[in-house]
JSON list of C-alpha atoms and ligand atoms in Angstrom, two decimals:
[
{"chain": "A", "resi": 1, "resn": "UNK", "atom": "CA", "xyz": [0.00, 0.00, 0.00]},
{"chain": "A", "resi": 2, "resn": "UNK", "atom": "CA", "xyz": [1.32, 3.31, -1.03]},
{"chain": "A", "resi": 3, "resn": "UNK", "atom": "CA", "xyz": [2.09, 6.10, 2.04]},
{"chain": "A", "resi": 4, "resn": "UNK", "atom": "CA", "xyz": [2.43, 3.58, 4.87]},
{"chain": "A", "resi": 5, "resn": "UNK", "atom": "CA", "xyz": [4.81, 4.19, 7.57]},
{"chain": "A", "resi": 6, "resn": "UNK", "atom": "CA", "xyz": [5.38, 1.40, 10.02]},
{"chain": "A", "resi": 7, "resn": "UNK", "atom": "CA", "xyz": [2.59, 0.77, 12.66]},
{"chain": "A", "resi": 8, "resn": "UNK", "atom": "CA", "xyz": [0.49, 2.41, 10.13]},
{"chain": "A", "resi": 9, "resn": "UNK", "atom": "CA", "xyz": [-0.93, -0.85, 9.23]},
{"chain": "A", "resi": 10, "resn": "UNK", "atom": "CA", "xyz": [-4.89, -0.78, 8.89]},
{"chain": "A", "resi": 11, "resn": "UNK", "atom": "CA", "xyz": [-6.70, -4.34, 9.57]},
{"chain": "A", "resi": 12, "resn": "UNK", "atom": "CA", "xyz": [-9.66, -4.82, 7.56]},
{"chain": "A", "resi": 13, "resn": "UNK", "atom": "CA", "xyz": [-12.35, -6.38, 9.64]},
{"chain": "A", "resi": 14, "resn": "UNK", "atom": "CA", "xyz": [-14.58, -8.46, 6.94]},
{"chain": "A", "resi": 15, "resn": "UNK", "atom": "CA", "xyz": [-18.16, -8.94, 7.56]},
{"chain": "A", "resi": 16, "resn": "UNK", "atom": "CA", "xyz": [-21.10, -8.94, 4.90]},
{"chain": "A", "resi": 17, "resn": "UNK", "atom": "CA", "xyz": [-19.04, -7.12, 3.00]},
{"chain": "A", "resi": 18, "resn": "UNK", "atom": "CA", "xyz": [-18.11, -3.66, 4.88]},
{"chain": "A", "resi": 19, "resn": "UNK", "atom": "CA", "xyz": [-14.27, -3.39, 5.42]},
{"chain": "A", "resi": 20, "resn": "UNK", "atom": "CA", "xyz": [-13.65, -1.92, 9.08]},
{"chain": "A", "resi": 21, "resn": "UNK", "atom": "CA", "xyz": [-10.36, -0.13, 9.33]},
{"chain": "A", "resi": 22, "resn": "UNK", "atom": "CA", "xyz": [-8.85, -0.10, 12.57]},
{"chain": "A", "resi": 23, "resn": "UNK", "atom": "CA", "xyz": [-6.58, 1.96, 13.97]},
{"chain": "A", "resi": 24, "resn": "UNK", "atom": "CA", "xyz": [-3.25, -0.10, 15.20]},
{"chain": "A", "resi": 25, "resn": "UNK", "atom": "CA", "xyz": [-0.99, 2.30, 15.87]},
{"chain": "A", "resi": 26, "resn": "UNK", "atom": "CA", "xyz": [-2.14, 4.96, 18.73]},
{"chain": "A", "resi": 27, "resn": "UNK", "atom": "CA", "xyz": [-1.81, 8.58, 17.56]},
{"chain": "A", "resi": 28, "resn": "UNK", "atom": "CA", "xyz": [0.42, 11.06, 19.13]},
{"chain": "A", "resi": 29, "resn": "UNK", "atom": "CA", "xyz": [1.10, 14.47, 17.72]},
{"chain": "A", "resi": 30, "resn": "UNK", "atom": "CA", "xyz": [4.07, 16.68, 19.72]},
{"chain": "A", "resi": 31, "resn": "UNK", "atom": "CA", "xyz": [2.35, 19.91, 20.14]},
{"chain": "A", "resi": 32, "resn": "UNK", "atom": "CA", "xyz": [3.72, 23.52, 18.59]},
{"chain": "A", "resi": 33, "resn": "UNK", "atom": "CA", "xyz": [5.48, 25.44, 21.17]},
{"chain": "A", "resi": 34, "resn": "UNK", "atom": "CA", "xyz": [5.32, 29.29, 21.71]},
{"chain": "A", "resi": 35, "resn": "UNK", "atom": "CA", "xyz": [7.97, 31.43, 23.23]},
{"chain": "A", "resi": 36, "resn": "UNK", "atom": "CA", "xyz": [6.50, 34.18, 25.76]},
{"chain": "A", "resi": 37, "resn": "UNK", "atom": "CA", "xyz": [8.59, 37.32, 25.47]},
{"chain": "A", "resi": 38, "resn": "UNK", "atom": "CA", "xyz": [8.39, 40.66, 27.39]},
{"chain": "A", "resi": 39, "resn": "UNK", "atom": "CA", "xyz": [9.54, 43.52, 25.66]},
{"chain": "A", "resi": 40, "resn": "UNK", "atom": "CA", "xyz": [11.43, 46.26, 27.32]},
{"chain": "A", "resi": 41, "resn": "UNK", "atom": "CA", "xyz": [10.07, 49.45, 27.48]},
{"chain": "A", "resi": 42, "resn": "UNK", "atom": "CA", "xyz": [11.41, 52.76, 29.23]},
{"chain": "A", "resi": 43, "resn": "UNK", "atom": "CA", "xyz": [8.23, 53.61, 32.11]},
{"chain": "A", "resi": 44, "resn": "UNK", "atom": "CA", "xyz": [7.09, 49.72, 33.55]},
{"chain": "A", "resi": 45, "resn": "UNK", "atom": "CA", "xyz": [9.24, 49.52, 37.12]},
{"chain": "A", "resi": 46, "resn": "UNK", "atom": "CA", "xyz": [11.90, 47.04, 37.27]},
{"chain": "A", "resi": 47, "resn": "UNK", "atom": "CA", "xyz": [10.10, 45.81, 40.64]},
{"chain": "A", "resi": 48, "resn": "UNK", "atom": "CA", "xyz": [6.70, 45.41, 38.57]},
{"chain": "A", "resi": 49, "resn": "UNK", "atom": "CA", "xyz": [8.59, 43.23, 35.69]},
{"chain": "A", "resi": 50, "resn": "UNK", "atom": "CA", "xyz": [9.87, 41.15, 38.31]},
{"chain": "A", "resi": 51, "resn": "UNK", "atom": "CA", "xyz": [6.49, 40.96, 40.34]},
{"chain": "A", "resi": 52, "resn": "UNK", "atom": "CA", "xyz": [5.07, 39.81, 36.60]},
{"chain": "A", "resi": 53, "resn": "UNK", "atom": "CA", "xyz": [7.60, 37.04, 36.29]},
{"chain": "A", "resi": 54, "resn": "UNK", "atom": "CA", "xyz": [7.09, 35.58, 39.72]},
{"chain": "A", "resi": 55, "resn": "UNK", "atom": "CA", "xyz": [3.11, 35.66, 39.71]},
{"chain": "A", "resi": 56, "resn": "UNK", "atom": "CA", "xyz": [2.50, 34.47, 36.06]},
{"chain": "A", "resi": 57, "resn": "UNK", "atom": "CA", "xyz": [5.72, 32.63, 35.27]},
{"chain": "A", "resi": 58, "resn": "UNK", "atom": "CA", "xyz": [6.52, 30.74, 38.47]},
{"chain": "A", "resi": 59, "resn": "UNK", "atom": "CA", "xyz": [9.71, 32.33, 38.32]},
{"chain": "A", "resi": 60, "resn": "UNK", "atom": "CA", "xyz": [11.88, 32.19, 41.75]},
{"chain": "A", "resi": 61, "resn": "UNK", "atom": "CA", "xyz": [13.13, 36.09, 42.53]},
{"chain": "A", "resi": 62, "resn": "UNK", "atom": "CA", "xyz": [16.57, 35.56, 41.57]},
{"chain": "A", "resi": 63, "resn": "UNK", "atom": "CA", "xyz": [15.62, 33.99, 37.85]},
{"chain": "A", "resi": 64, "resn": "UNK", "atom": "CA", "xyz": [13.06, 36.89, 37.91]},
{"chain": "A", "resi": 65, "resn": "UNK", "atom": "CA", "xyz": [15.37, 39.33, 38.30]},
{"chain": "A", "resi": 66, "resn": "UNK", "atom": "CA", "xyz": [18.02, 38.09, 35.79]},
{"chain": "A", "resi": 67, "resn": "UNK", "atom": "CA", "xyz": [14.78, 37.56, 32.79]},
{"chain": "A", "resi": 68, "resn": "UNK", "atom": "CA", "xyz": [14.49, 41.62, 33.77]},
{"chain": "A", "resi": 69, "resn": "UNK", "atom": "CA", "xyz": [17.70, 42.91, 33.51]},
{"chain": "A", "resi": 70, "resn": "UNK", "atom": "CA", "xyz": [18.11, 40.64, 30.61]},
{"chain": "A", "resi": 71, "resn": "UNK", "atom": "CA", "xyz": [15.10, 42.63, 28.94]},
{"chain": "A", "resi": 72, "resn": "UNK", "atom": "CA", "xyz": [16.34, 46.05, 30.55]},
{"chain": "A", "resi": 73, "resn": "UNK", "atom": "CA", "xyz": [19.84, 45.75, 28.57]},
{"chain": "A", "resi": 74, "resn": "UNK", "atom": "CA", "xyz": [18.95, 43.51, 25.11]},
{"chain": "A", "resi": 75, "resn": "UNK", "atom": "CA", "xyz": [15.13, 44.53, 24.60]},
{"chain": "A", "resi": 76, "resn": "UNK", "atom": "CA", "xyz": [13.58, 41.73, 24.83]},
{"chain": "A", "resi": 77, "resn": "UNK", "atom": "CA", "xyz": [13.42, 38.27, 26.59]},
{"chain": "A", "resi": 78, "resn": "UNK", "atom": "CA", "xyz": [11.75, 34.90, 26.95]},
{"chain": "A", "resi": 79, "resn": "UNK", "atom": "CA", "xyz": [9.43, 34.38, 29.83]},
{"chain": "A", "resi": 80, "resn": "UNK", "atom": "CA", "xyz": [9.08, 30.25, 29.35]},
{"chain": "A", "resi": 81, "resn": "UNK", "atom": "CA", "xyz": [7.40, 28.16, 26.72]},
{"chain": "A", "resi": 82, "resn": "UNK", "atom": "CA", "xyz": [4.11, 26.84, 26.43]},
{"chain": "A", "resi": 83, "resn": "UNK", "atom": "CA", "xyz": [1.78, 25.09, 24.32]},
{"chain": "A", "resi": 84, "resn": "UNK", "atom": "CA", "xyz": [-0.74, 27.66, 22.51]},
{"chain": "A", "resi": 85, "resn": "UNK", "atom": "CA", "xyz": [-3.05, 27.87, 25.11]},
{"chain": "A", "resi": 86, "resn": "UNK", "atom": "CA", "xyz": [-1.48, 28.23, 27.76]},
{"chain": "A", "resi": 87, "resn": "UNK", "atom": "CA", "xyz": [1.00, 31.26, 26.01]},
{"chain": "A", "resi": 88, "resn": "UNK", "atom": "CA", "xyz": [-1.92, 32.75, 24.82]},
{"chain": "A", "resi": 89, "resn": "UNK", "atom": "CA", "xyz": [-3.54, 33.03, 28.14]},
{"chain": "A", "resi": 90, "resn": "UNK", "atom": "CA", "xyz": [-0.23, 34.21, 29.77]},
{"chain": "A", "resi": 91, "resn": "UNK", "atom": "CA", "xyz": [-0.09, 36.80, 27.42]},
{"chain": "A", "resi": 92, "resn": "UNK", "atom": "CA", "xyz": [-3.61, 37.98, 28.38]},
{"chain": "A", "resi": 93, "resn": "UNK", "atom": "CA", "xyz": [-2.91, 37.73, 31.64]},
{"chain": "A", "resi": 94, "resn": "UNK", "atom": "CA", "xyz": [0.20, 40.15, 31.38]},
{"chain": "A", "resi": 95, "resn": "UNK", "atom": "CA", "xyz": [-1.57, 42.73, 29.18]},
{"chain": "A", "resi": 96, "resn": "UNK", "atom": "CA", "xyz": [-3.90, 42.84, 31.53]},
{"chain": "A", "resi": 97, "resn": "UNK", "atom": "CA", "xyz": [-2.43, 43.33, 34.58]},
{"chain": "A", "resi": 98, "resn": "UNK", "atom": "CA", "xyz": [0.38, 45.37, 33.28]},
{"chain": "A", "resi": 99, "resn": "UNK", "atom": "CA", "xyz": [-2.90, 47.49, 31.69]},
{"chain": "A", "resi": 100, "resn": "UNK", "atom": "CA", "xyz": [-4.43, 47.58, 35.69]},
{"chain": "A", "resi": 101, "resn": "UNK", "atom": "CA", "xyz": [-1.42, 48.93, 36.75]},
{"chain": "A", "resi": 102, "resn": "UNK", "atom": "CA", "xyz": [-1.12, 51.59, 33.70]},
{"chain": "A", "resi": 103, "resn": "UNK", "atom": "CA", "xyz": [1.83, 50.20, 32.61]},
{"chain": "A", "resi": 104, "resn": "UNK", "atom": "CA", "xyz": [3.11, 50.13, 29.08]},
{"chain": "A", "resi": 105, "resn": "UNK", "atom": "CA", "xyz": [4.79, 46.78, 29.07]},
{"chain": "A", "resi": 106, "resn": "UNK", "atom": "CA", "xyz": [4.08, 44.53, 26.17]},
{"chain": "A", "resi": 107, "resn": "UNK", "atom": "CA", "xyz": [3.92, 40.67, 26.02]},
{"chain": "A", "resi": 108, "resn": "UNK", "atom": "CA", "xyz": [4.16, 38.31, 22.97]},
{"chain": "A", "resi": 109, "resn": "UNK", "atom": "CA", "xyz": [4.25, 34.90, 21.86]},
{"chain": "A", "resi": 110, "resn": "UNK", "atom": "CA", "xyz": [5.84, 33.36, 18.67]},
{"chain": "A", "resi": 111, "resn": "UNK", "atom": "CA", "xyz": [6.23, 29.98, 17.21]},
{"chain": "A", "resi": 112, "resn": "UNK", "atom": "CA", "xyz": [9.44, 28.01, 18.28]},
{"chain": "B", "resi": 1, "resn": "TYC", "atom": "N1", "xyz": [13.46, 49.60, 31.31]},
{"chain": "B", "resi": 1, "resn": "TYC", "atom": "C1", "xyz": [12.60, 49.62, 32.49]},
{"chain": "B", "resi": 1, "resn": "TYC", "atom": "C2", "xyz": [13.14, 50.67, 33.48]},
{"chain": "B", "resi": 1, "resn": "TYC", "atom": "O1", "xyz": [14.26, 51.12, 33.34]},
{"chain": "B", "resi": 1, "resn": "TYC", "atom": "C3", "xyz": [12.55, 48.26, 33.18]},
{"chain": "B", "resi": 1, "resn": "TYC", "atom": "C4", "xyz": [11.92, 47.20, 32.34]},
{"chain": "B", "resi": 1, "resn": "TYC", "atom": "C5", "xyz": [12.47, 45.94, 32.25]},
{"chain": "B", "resi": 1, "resn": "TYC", "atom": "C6", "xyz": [10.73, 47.46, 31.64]},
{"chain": "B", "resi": 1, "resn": "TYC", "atom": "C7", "xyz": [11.89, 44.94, 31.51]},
{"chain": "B", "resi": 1, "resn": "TYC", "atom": "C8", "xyz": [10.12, 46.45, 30.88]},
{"chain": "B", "resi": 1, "resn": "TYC", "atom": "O2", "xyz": [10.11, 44.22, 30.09]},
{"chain": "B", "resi": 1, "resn": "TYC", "atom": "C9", "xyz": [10.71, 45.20, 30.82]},
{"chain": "B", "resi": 1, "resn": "TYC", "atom": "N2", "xyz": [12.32, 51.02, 34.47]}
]
């Protein structure tokens, strides 16, 4: 059979004359991954970026504090990586507290 992979094998059930195909093999597809970035900006406190990282990102106040300064002095920086979901609804939850707070910082996600 053309465009068979191994374990891809179908089994054909007969029985008054309908062919049941069968899946053999069990299907598991690796999720996409998204990168959560924060982007540096020149108003959001350094204390409030860190605050951000330990609340949202589980971050310990040391790591926090390193993603930070990394952001302060490149631009921007990776907050952890997620499937889409859960990236997406990190970034919402960063816009929106950062927003609260009247805060200009900016989160994103992109596609490993
Ligand atoms: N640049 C900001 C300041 O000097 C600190 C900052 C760091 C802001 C990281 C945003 O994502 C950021 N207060």
């Amino acid at each position: 059979m053309a465009h068979m992979q191994n374990g891809e094998d179908k089994g054909n059930a007969p029985g008054r004359g309908t062919a049941v195909i069968t899946r053999t093999k069990p299907k598991t597809k690796k999720p996409s991954l998204y990168r959560v970035l924060i982007l540096n900006d020149d108003y959001t406190p350094m204390e409030f970026v860190i605050h951000i990282l330990e609340r949202f990102f589980q971050k310990d106040r040391e790591t926090a504090t390193r993603i930070m300064l990394h952001v302060h002095n490149h631009g921007v920086g990776e907050c952890g990586v997620y499937t889409f979901e859960v990236a997406e609804t990190k970034v919402s939850q960063v816009m929106d507290f950062a927003r609260q707070n009247q805060h200009p910082l900016q989160c994103v996600m992109e596609k490993k």
